[in-house]
Amino acid sequence: MCSTSPIWHAPGPGEAEGPKGRVTVIGAGVAGLVAAYELERLDYRVRVLEGNTRIGGRVHTHRFGPDPGAPSVELGAMRIPAHHRRTLKYIEHLRLGENVREFRTLLSDENAFLHTAEGFVRIRDASGPLHRGFRRELARERHPASYDDATVAFGAWLTAVVGAIAPPDLRDALRADLRRQLLDLVARIDPFPYPTGAAGGRVDLHALFAAHPGIRAGCSGRLNSFLDDILTETSPALLRIEGGMDQLPRRLAERLRGPVSCGRTVVGIAVREHDVLVRSKAAGHTVVEPSDFVVCTVPFPALRRMRLTGLDADKLAVLREVDYCPATKVAFHCREPFWQADGIAGGASFTGGSIRQTYYPPVDGGPGRGAALLASYTIGRDAGRLGRMSPRRRHRLVLEELSAVHPELLRPGMVLDAVSTAWGHTPWTVGCAMRWGKDAAEVERERTRAARPVHRLFFAGEHTSTTPAWIEGAVESALRAVEEIDGYAPIRRPAAALGIHDPAGAC
Ligand SMILES: Cc1cc2nc3c(=O)[nH]c(=O)nc-3n(C[C@H](O)[C@H](O)[C@H](O)COP(=O)(O)OP(=O)(O)OC[C@H]3O[C@@H](n4cnc5c(N)ncnc54)[C@H](O)[C@@H]3O)c2cc1C
């Protein structure tokens, strides 16, 4: 699936020369692989250059053991919202549809834990502490209105969800926005028929927003863009791929005719009038090769490290302007799924502190193989702090904090292994593009500038899509780039020979 071939492969017997032109795709994440797959279907000759030693990019399934049945954990993308049609279409197309299962998320298991001002409580018991905490917050800021219990329940639960999901730098601003903008709108809803949860006192936020779309219209862009994602992340309609999300990029790569060269880092791109030069490095060798078209899917912080020529000032500016939000995940391989004995069948806890969210993945491996626990999932400054630590220190800190909720972790031999990825600190990305906190027009302006091609250099990747930080965005962007290339005016083949080795070239 991953070859080390540095140059265009010669067409095999019966393989077309690629009459529509040669395309280099930079990056073997979902965007790059979907683009490569669709371009080959349109009769382009395609090769993919990937800097990392594995494909998949931010889709990364870690297996605690060498065989496919070993307990696994998702260190990158882990769930697919049921309304992400393009992603699900590829899953079906690649014959992964029968592996699609429900993904149990935050708030889905009443026995999971939630961190409140009164300490850790089970979600089923959380309404009391959350309502009291929320009333105290309103009193502290001398909020002028007094609200009925239903409105307080809404504010208390939404505040808890914001606290669990939002990065720290946005948390307080969003909580203030929701008190200022949302409570009065919600207080006007009568009757208020959305209580949920075994012990009541909890509001079904999805049902409420779905039945009253007007509430969202009264919110600022900052709050609205964030509400989209928190409603998605806590939605009951989330899916996963049993056996690992990495089956999606692997199946795509298996279907490609052209090479996917791993361990080949692109270090320069030169846009010329009739072609694009790509300079890449592997095992100390540098190669400069021309392509009729290039699709660049690498996140902008990685692109900024390349030597770029032929890009206009606005394009260079937007490479610096897109904000990225770091994310860190820490997972343990446990001797047994001890949380099940504690009544937790799946879903997640809001653990707060440095660790924020803890997920209890399904125990897919056979008996006696142990179970994977996604001990901590953080974003923003929380992720940056954990990311800067050595893995050893990071794992110890997560173990210490999480054992306050799950003391079973301290039993001798319970934690067999630990693994983590600090996405803000890898050479290939610094997290995901983040457009929270910007209004809709600003978001669209930035996206259009990020996606705009420069002659024959095209851009894809979640950061160039309308659904950033989701696989859906990677797929959407790839399809758009393919359409742009295929709609490009007829090409004139570059005169330069292919596979030129390190000339004193332009990139
Ligand atoms: C922790 C985390 C959790 C997430 N959770 C979800 C989720 O639950 N559901 C969901 O839908 N999405 C989720 N996402 C987002 C999703 O993973 C991404 O939106 C998507 O995978 C991005 O795909 P991409 O192809 O745009 O980028 P990438 O996957 O980053 O692909 C870019 C590729 O370019 C390569 N590259 C970089 N620099 C170079 C270079 N110089 N030369 C050659 N190659 C290079 C990289 O190694 C990488 O393989 C999550 C992301 C993270 C980090």
mmCIF file of N, CA and C in Angstrom, residues 341-458:
data_model
loop_
_atom_site.group_PDB
_atom_site.id
_atom_site.type_symbol
_atom_site.label_atom_id
_atom_site.label_comp_id
_atom_site.label_asym_id
_atom_site.label_seq_id
_atom_site.Cartn_x
_atom_site.Cartn_y
_atom_site.Cartn_z
ATOM 1 N N ALA A 341 -17.824 -3.184 35.464
ATOM 2 C CA ALA A 341 -18.235 -3.637 36.796
ATOM 3 C C ALA A 341 -18.781 -2.472 37.614
ATOM 4 N N ASP A 342 -18.418 -1.260 37.221
ATOM 5 C CA ASP A 342 -18.869 -0.056 37.921
ATOM 6 C C ASP A 342 -20.153 0.482 37.280
ATOM 7 N N GLY A 343 -20.737 -0.283 36.355
ATOM 8 C CA GLY A 343 -22.027 0.099 35.769
ATOM 9 C C GLY A 343 -21.927 0.942 34.512
ATOM 10 N N ILE A 344 -20.706 1.206 34.034
ATOM 11 C CA ILE A 344 -20.561 2.053 32.842
ATOM 12 C C ILE A 344 -20.412 1.145 31.619
ATOM 13 N N ALA A 345 -21.399 1.217 30.729
ATOM 14 C CA ALA A 345 -21.395 0.317 29.567
ATOM 15 C C ALA A 345 -20.711 0.941 28.357
ATOM 16 N N GLY A 346 -20.434 2.231 28.395
ATOM 17 C CA GLY A 346 -19.814 2.912 27.247
ATOM 18 C C GLY A 346 -19.957 4.406 27.426
ATOM 19 N N GLY A 347 -19.867 5.148 26.320
ATOM 20 C CA GLY A 347 -20.022 6.602 26.417
ATOM 21 C C GLY A 347 -18.773 7.246 26.995
ATOM 22 N N ALA A 348 -18.980 8.313 27.747
ATOM 23 C CA ALA A 348 -17.821 9.086 28.195
ATOM 24 C C ALA A 348 -18.139 9.826 29.483
ATOM 25 N N SER A 349 -17.077 10.148 30.221
ATOM 26 C CA SER A 349 -17.194 10.991 31.415
ATOM 27 C C SER A 349 -16.589 12.349 31.126
ATOM 28 N N PHE A 350 -17.187 13.392 31.747
ATOM 29 C CA PHE A 350 -16.566 14.728 31.729
ATOM 30 C C PHE A 350 -15.655 14.766 32.945
ATOM 31 N N THR A 351 -14.371 14.494 32.763
ATOM 32 C CA THR A 351 -13.528 14.350 33.944
ATOM 33 C C THR A 351 -12.881 15.657 34.386
ATOM 34 N N GLY A 352 -12.932 16.691 33.565
ATOM 35 C CA GLY A 352 -12.432 18.005 33.965
ATOM 36 C C GLY A 352 -10.926 18.014 34.202
ATOM 37 N N GLY A 353 -10.459 18.947 35.036
ATOM 38 C CA GLY A 353 -9.032 19.047 35.371
ATOM 39 C C GLY A 353 -8.169 19.121 34.126
ATOM 40 N N SER A 354 -7.034 18.408 34.152
ATOM 41 C CA SER A 354 -6.138 18.422 32.986
ATOM 42 C C SER A 354 -6.582 17.436 31.936
ATOM 43 N N ILE A 355 -7.489 16.512 32.291
ATOM 44 C CA ILE A 355 -7.765 15.403 31.369
ATOM 45 C C ILE A 355 -9.057 15.589 30.580
ATOM 46 N N ARG A 356 -9.968 16.401 31.065
ATOM 47 C CA ARG A 356 -11.208 16.845 30.402
ATOM 48 C C ARG A 356 -12.220 15.749 30.083
ATOM 49 N N GLN A 357 -11.925 14.894 29.084
ATOM 50 C CA GLN A 357 -12.921 13.894 28.677
ATOM 51 C C GLN A 357 -12.291 12.501 28.700
ATOM 52 N N THR A 358 -13.081 11.508 29.171
ATOM 53 C CA THR A 358 -12.616 10.111 29.202
ATOM 54 C C THR A 358 -13.664 9.258 28.485
ATOM 55 N N TYR A 359 -13.240 8.469 27.504
ATOM 56 C CA TYR A 359 -14.179 7.632 26.728
ATOM 57 C C TYR A 359 -13.953 6.158 27.038
ATOM 58 N N TYR A 360 -15.066 5.413 27.056
ATOM 59 C CA TYR A 360 -15.020 3.975 27.337
ATOM 60 C C TYR A 360 -15.356 3.234 26.041
ATOM 61 N N PRO A 361 -14.330 2.927 25.223
ATOM 62 C CA PRO A 361 -14.633 2.302 23.924
ATOM 63 C C PRO A 361 -15.201 0.909 24.103
ATOM 64 N N PRO A 362 -15.955 0.424 23.117
ATOM 65 C CA PRO A 362 -16.479 -0.936 23.204
ATOM 66 C C PRO A 362 -15.321 -1.928 23.243
ATOM 67 N N VAL A 363 -15.542 -3.051 23.925
ATOM 68 C CA VAL A 363 -14.465 -4.040 24.043
ATOM 69 C C VAL A 363 -14.590 -4.962 22.834
ATOM 70 N N ASP A 364 -13.914 -4.578 21.730
ATOM 71 C CA ASP A 364 -14.051 -5.311 20.480
ATOM 72 C C ASP A 364 -13.201 -6.575 20.445
ATOM 73 N N GLY A 365 -12.029 -6.564 21.113
ATOM 74 C CA GLY A 365 -11.114 -7.711 21.067
ATOM 75 C C GLY A 365 -11.691 -8.900 21.833
ATOM 76 N N GLY A 366 -11.098 -10.067 21.637
ATOM 77 C CA GLY A 366 -11.595 -11.278 22.297
ATOM 78 C C GLY A 366 -11.330 -11.233 23.796
ATOM 79 N N PRO A 367 -11.953 -12.180 24.551
ATOM 80 C CA PRO A 367 -11.743 -12.205 25.998
ATOM 81 C C PRO A 367 -10.261 -12.485 26.302
ATOM 82 N N GLY A 368 -9.786 -11.909 27.390
ATOM 83 C CA GLY A 368 -8.392 -12.130 27.775
ATOM 84 C C GLY A 368 -7.418 -11.193 27.073
ATOM 85 N N ARG A 369 -7.950 -10.323 26.153
ATOM 86 C CA ARG A 369 -7.048 -9.413 25.440
ATOM 87 C C ARG A 369 -6.960 -8.060 26.140
ATOM 88 N N GLY A 370 -7.752 -7.893 27.209
ATOM 89 C CA GLY A 370 -7.770 -6.593 27.873
ATOM 90 C C GLY A 370 -8.696 -5.629 27.129
ATOM 91 N N ALA A 371 -8.649 -4.370 27.520
ATOM 92 C CA ALA A 371 -9.560 -3.379 26.940
ATOM 93 C C ALA A 371 -8.854 -2.039 26.862
ATOM 94 N N ALA A 372 -9.206 -1.293 25.816
ATOM 95 C CA ALA A 372 -8.612 0.040 25.643
ATOM 96 C C ALA A 372 -9.495 1.081 26.324
ATOM 97 N N LEU A 373 -8.862 2.032 26.988
ATOM 98 C CA LEU A 373 -9.574 3.149 27.623
ATOM 99 C C LEU A 373 -8.984 4.441 27.055
ATOM 100 N N LEU A 374 -9.840 5.304 26.491
ATOM 101 C CA LEU A 374 -9.347 6.612 26.043
ATOM 102 C C LEU A 374 -9.404 7.518 27.275
ATOM 103 N N ALA A 375 -8.294 7.533 28.002
ATOM 104 C CA ALA A 375 -8.273 8.136 29.334
ATOM 105 C C ALA A 375 -8.446 9.648 29.298
ATOM 106 N N SER A 376 -7.931 10.282 28.256
ATOM 107 C CA SER A 376 -8.002 11.744 28.212
ATOM 108 C C SER A 376 -8.063 12.237 26.776
ATOM 109 N N TYR A 377 -8.980 13.159 26.546
ATOM 110 C CA TYR A 377 -9.078 13.834 25.241
ATOM 111 C C TYR A 377 -9.189 15.322 25.538
ATOM 112 N N THR A 378 -8.174 16.073 25.122
ATOM 113 C CA THR A 378 -8.161 17.512 25.397
ATOM 114 C C THR A 378 -7.940 18.274 24.095
ATOM 115 N N ILE A 379 -8.401 19.523 24.089
ATOM 116 C CA ILE A 379 -8.098 20.399 22.946
ATOM 117 C C ILE A 379 -7.659 21.765 23.491
ATOM 118 N N GLY A 380 -7.116 22.591 22.597
ATOM 119 C CA GLY A 380 -6.730 23.959 22.970
ATOM 120 C C GLY A 380 -5.562 23.967 23.952
ATOM 121 N N ARG A 381 -5.593 24.955 24.871
ATOM 122 C CA ARG A 381 -4.462 25.107 25.811
ATOM 123 C C ARG A 381 -4.257 23.868 26.661
ATOM 124 N N ASP A 382 -5.379 23.188 27.030
ATOM 125 C CA ASP A 382 -5.248 21.950 27.830
ATOM 126 C C ASP A 382 -4.386 20.945 27.078
ATOM 127 N N ALA A 383 -4.651 20.827 25.760
ATOM 128 C CA ALA A 383 -3.902 19.867 24.933
ATOM 129 C C ALA A 383 -2.457 20.318 24.783
ATOM 130 N N GLY A 384 -2.255 21.630 24.671
ATOM 131 C CA GLY A 384 -0.898 22.160 24.526
ATOM 132 C C GLY A 384 -0.062 21.821 25.755
ATOM 133 N N ARG A 385 -0.690 21.985 26.949
ATOM 134 C CA ARG A 385 0.043 21.719 28.201
ATOM 135 C C ARG A 385 0.459 20.248 28.263
ATOM 136 N N LEU A 386 -0.480 19.340 27.997
ATOM 137 C CA LEU A 386 -0.146 17.908 28.019
ATOM 138 C C LEU A 386 0.850 17.577 26.904
ATOM 139 N N GLY A 387 0.681 18.238 25.761
ATOM 140 C CA GLY A 387 1.518 17.945 24.595
ATOM 141 C C GLY A 387 2.976 18.305 24.816
ATOM 142 N N ARG A 388 3.214 19.336 25.621
ATOM 143 C CA ARG A 388 4.600 19.752 25.846
ATOM 144 C C ARG A 388 5.338 18.822 26.811
ATOM 145 N N MET A 389 4.601 18.000 27.557
ATOM 146 C CA MET A 389 5.253 17.081 28.512
ATOM 147 C C MET A 389 5.855 15.899 27.773
ATOM 148 N N SER A 390 6.813 15.233 28.400
ATOM 149 C CA SER A 390 7.304 13.976 27.836
ATOM 150 C C SER A 390 6.150 12.973 27.934
ATOM 151 N N PRO A 391 6.093 11.992 27.018
ATOM 152 C CA PRO A 391 5.000 11.016 27.094
ATOM 153 C C PRO A 391 4.910 10.371 28.478
ATOM 154 N N ARG A 392 6.037 10.072 29.072
ATOM 155 C CA ARG A 392 6.047 9.403 30.388
ATOM 156 C C ARG A 392 5.339 10.260 31.446
ATOM 157 N N ARG A 393 5.700 11.568 31.453
ATOM 158 C CA ARG A 393 5.104 12.474 32.448
ATOM 159 C C ARG A 393 3.611 12.660 32.187
ATOM 160 N N ARG A 394 3.279 12.792 30.892
ATOM 161 C CA ARG A 394 1.882 12.968 30.470
ATOM 162 C C ARG A 394 1.041 11.772 30.914
ATOM 163 N N HIS A 395 1.567 10.565 30.710
ATOM 164 C CA HIS A 395 0.805 9.359 31.059
ATOM 165 C C HIS A 395 0.638 9.267 32.577
ATOM 166 N N ARG A 396 1.711 9.654 33.316
ATOM 167 C CA ARG A 396 1.627 9.581 34.786
ATOM 168 C C ARG A 396 0.584 10.568 35.306
ATOM 169 N N LEU A 397 0.597 11.770 34.743
ATOM 170 C CA LEU A 397 -0.359 12.793 35.205
ATOM 171 C C LEU A 397 -1.802 12.340 34.946
ATOM 172 N N VAL A 398 -2.051 11.801 33.754
ATOM 173 C CA VAL A 398 -3.412 11.360 33.420
ATOM 174 C C VAL A 398 -3.816 10.210 34.357
ATOM 175 N N LEU A 399 -2.889 9.307 34.606
ATOM 176 C CA LEU A 399 -3.193 8.188 35.507
ATOM 177 C C LEU A 399 -3.548 8.703 36.901
ATOM 178 N N GLU A 400 -2.758 9.650 37.405
ATOM 179 C CA GLU A 400 -3.013 10.185 38.748
ATOM 180 C C GLU A 400 -4.386 10.854 38.824
ATOM 181 N N GLU A 401 -4.663 11.722 37.829
ATOM 182 C CA GLU A 401 -5.950 12.453 37.881
ATOM 183 C C GLU A 401 -7.135 11.515 37.703
ATOM 184 N N LEU A 402 -7.004 10.585 36.759
ATOM 185 C CA LEU A 402 -8.160 9.731 36.465
ATOM 186 C C LEU A 402 -8.414 8.729 37.587
ATOM 187 N N SER A 403 -7.378 8.404 38.358
ATOM 188 C CA SER A 403 -7.590 7.420 39.432
ATOM 189 C C SER A 403 -8.441 8.011 40.564
ATOM 190 N N ALA A 404 -8.642 9.344 40.567
ATOM 191 C CA ALA A 404 -9.578 9.921 41.552
ATOM 192 C C ALA A 404 -11.005 9.472 41.227
ATOM 193 N N VAL A 405 -11.299 9.254 39.954
ATOM 194 C CA VAL A 405 -12.627 8.795 39.535
ATOM 195 C C VAL A 405 -12.653 7.265 39.448
ATOM 196 N N HIS A 406 -11.565 6.713 38.953
ATOM 197 C CA HIS A 406 -11.477 5.257 38.759
ATOM 198 C C HIS A 406 -10.280 4.707 39.527
ATOM 199 N N PRO A 407 -10.409 4.492 40.860
ATOM 200 C CA PRO A 407 -9.259 3.994 41.632
ATOM 201 C C PRO A 407 -8.784 2.613 41.177
ATOM 202 N N GLU A 408 -9.638 1.911 40.431
ATOM 203 C CA GLU A 408 -9.241 0.580 39.919
ATOM 204 C C GLU A 408 -7.956 0.663 39.108
ATOM 205 N N LEU A 409 -7.703 1.853 38.504
ATOM 206 C CA LEU A 409 -6.509 2.009 37.665
ATOM 207 C C LEU A 409 -5.226 1.776 38.455
ATOM 208 N N LEU A 410 -5.295 1.970 39.797
ATOM 209 C CA LEU A 410 -4.082 1.838 40.611
ATOM 210 C C LEU A 410 -3.835 0.400 41.068
ATOM 211 N N ARG A 411 -4.776 -0.504 40.746
ATOM 212 C CA ARG A 411 -4.544 -1.904 41.134
ATOM 213 C C ARG A 411 -3.314 -2.427 40.398
ATOM 214 N N PRO A 412 -2.474 -3.223 41.075
ATOM 215 C CA PRO A 412 -1.269 -3.721 40.403
ATOM 216 C C PRO A 412 -1.635 -4.466 39.119
ATOM 217 N N GLY A 413 -0.932 -4.139 38.045
ATOM 218 C CA GLY A 413 -1.122 -4.840 36.775
ATOM 219 C C GLY A 413 -2.336 -4.403 35.993
ATOM 220 N N MET A 414 -3.073 -3.384 36.469
ATOM 221 C CA MET A 414 -4.274 -2.974 35.725
ATOM 222 C C MET A 414 -3.909 -2.259 34.418
ATOM 223 N N VAL A 415 -2.941 -1.335 34.474
ATOM 224 C CA VAL A 415 -2.570 -0.621 33.243
ATOM 225 C C VAL A 415 -1.368 -1.341 32.621
ATOM 226 N N LEU A 416 -1.613 -1.945 31.463
ATOM 227 C CA LEU A 416 -0.583 -2.751 30.812
ATOM 228 C C LEU A 416 0.295 -1.914 29.898
ATOM 229 N N ASP A 417 -0.272 -0.842 29.372
ATOM 230 C CA ASP A 417 0.477 -0.031 28.411
ATOM 231 C C ASP A 417 -0.197 1.338 28.307
ATOM 232 N N ALA A 418 0.544 2.309 27.857
ATOM 233 C CA ALA A 418 -0.036 3.647 27.647
ATOM 234 C C ALA A 418 0.507 4.195 26.328
ATOM 235 N N VAL A 419 -0.334 4.948 25.644
ATOM 236 C CA VAL A 419 0.084 5.533 24.369
ATOM 237 C C VAL A 419 -0.592 6.888 24.236
ATOM 238 N N SER A 420 0.026 7.795 23.537
ATOM 239 C CA SER A 420 -0.650 9.087 23.347
ATOM 240 C C SER A 420 -0.172 9.754 22.066
ATOM 241 N N THR A 421 -0.980 10.656 21.568
ATOM 242 C CA THR A 421 -0.557 11.526 20.467
ATOM 243 C C THR A 421 -0.907 12.959 20.834
ATOM 244 N N ALA A 422 0.124 13.801 20.763
ATOM 245 C CA ALA A 422 -0.090 15.240 20.968
ATOM 246 C C ALA A 422 -0.083 15.852 19.571
ATOM 247 N N TRP A 423 -1.272 16.051 19.012
ATOM 248 C CA TRP A 423 -1.382 16.484 17.612
ATOM 249 C C TRP A 423 -0.846 17.889 17.400
ATOM 250 N N GLY A 424 -0.716 18.647 18.469
ATOM 251 C CA GLY A 424 -0.130 19.991 18.328
ATOM 252 C C GLY A 424 1.378 19.931 18.213
ATOM 253 N N HIS A 425 1.961 18.757 18.413
ATOM 254 C CA HIS A 425 3.415 18.663 18.459
ATOM 255 C C HIS A 425 3.960 17.615 17.490
ATOM 256 N N THR A 426 3.223 17.278 16.434
ATOM 257 C CA THR A 426 3.766 16.354 15.436
ATOM 258 C C THR A 426 4.351 17.202 14.301
ATOM 259 N N PRO A 427 5.265 16.635 13.484
ATOM 260 C CA PRO A 427 5.801 17.450 12.387
ATOM 261 C C PRO A 427 4.773 17.681 11.284
ATOM 262 N N TRP A 428 3.660 16.928 11.279
ATOM 263 C CA TRP A 428 2.765 16.914 10.124
ATOM 264 C C TRP A 428 1.536 17.795 10.285
ATOM 265 N N THR A 429 1.230 18.196 11.487
ATOM 266 C CA THR A 429 0.034 19.021 11.697
ATOM 267 C C THR A 429 0.168 19.693 13.063
ATOM 268 N N VAL A 430 -0.661 20.686 13.343
ATOM 269 C CA VAL A 430 -0.665 21.189 14.720
ATOM 270 C C VAL A 430 -2.088 21.130 15.284
ATOM 271 N N GLY A 431 -2.819 20.100 14.938
ATOM 272 C CA GLY A 431 -4.192 19.963 15.429
ATOM 273 C C GLY A 431 -5.149 20.090 14.258
ATOM 274 N N CYS A 432 -6.263 20.775 14.456
ATOM 275 C CA CYS A 432 -7.245 20.950 13.376
ATOM 276 C C CYS A 432 -7.531 22.442 13.198
ATOM 277 N N ALA A 433 -7.925 22.810 11.970
ATOM 278 C CA ALA A 433 -8.291 24.202 11.718
ATOM 279 C C ALA A 433 -9.457 24.565 12.632
ATOM 280 N N MET A 434 -9.380 25.763 13.232
ATOM 281 C CA MET A 434 -10.441 26.131 14.161
ATOM 282 C C MET A 434 -11.066 27.452 13.742
ATOM 283 N N ARG A 435 -12.377 27.402 13.514
ATOM 284 C CA ARG A 435 -13.044 28.652 13.121
ATOM 285 C C ARG A 435 -14.091 29.047 14.160
ATOM 286 N N TRP A 436 -14.052 28.409 15.338
ATOM 287 C CA TRP A 436 -14.949 28.830 16.417
ATOM 288 C C TRP A 436 -14.597 30.263 16.775
ATOM 289 N N GLY A 437 -15.612 31.013 17.139
ATOM 290 C CA GLY A 437 -15.342 32.368 17.602
ATOM 291 C C GLY A 437 -15.365 33.384 16.468
ATOM 292 N N LYS A 438 -15.556 32.912 15.216
ATOM 293 C CA LYS A 438 -15.633 33.854 14.099
ATOM 294 C C LYS A 438 -17.056 33.833 13.557
ATOM 295 N N ASP A 439 -17.492 34.963 12.952
ATOM 296 C CA ASP A 439 -18.862 34.912 12.431
ATOM 297 C C ASP A 439 -18.871 34.259 11.051
ATOM 298 N N ALA A 440 -20.088 33.916 10.574
ATOM 299 C CA ALA A 440 -20.226 33.063 9.391
ATOM 300 C C ALA A 440 -19.554 33.686 8.151
ATOM 301 N N ALA A 441 -19.686 35.008 7.982
ATOM 302 C CA ALA A 441 -19.123 35.644 6.784
ATOM 303 C C ALA A 441 -17.599 35.574 6.827
ATOM 304 N N GLU A 442 -17.046 35.823 8.014
ATOM 305 C CA GLU A 442 -15.590 35.777 8.192
ATOM 306 C C GLU A 442 -15.056 34.363 7.909
ATOM 307 N N VAL A 443 -15.788 33.363 8.411
ATOM 308 C CA VAL A 443 -15.405 31.961 8.217
ATOM 309 C C VAL A 443 -15.363 31.634 6.728
ATOM 310 N N GLU A 444 -16.392 32.044 5.996
ATOM 311 C CA GLU A 444 -16.482 31.720 4.571
ATOM 312 C C GLU A 444 -15.403 32.453 3.772
ATOM 313 N N ARG A 445 -15.119 33.705 4.168
ATOM 314 C CA ARG A 445 -14.048 34.447 3.484
ATOM 315 C C ARG A 445 -12.707 33.719 3.640
ATOM 316 N N GLU A 446 -12.426 33.306 4.858
ATOM 317 C CA GLU A 446 -11.149 32.621 5.103
ATOM 318 C C GLU A 446 -11.086 31.292 4.354
ATOM 319 N N ARG A 447 -12.208 30.558 4.367
ATOM 320 C CA ARG A 447 -12.235 29.261 3.688
ATOM 321 C C ARG A 447 -11.981 29.421 2.183
ATOM 322 N N THR A 448 -12.637 30.419 1.581
ATOM 323 C CA THR A 448 -12.485 30.625 0.134
ATOM 324 C C THR A 448 -11.035 30.952 -0.203
ATOM 325 N N ARG A 449 -10.419 31.786 0.640
ATOM 326 C CA ARG A 449 -9.011 32.153 0.367
ATOM 327 C C ARG A 449 -8.109 30.933 0.556
ATOM 328 N N ALA A 450 -8.418 30.115 1.556
ATOM 329 C CA ALA A 450 -7.586 28.923 1.813
ATOM 330 C C ALA A 450 -7.708 27.927 0.661
ATOM 331 N N ALA A 451 -8.896 27.812 0.094
ATOM 332 C CA ALA A 451 -9.156 26.796 -0.934
ATOM 333 C C ALA A 451 -8.738 27.263 -2.335
ATOM 334 N N ARG A 452 -8.549 28.551 -2.535
ATOM 335 C CA ARG A 452 -8.325 29.081 -3.888
ATOM 336 C C ARG A 452 -7.055 28.496 -4.511
ATOM 337 N N PRO A 453 -7.166 27.928 -5.727
ATOM 338 C CA PRO A 453 -5.961 27.403 -6.383
ATOM 339 C C PRO A 453 -5.040 28.518 -6.850
ATOM 340 N N VAL A 454 -3.779 28.181 -7.042
ATOM 341 C CA VAL A 454 -2.825 29.107 -7.659
ATOM 342 C C VAL A 454 -2.341 28.415 -8.934
ATOM 343 N N HIS A 455 -2.834 28.863 -10.067
ATOM 344 C CA HIS A 455 -2.575 28.197 -11.345
ATOM 345 C C HIS A 455 -2.894 26.712 -11.234
ATOM 346 N N ARG A 456 -1.843 25.869 -11.318
ATOM 347 C CA ARG A 456 -2.076 24.418 -11.343
ATOM 348 C C ARG A 456 -1.858 23.774 -9.968
ATOM 349 N N LEU A 457 -1.701 24.627 -8.968
ATOM 350 C CA LEU A 457 -1.575 24.104 -7.591
ATOM 351 C C LEU A 457 -2.938 24.234 -6.910
ATOM 352 N N PHE A 458 -3.509 23.090 -6.516
ATOM 353 C CA PHE A 458 -4.857 23.070 -5.930
ATOM 354 C C PHE A 458 -4.748 22.699 -4.453
#
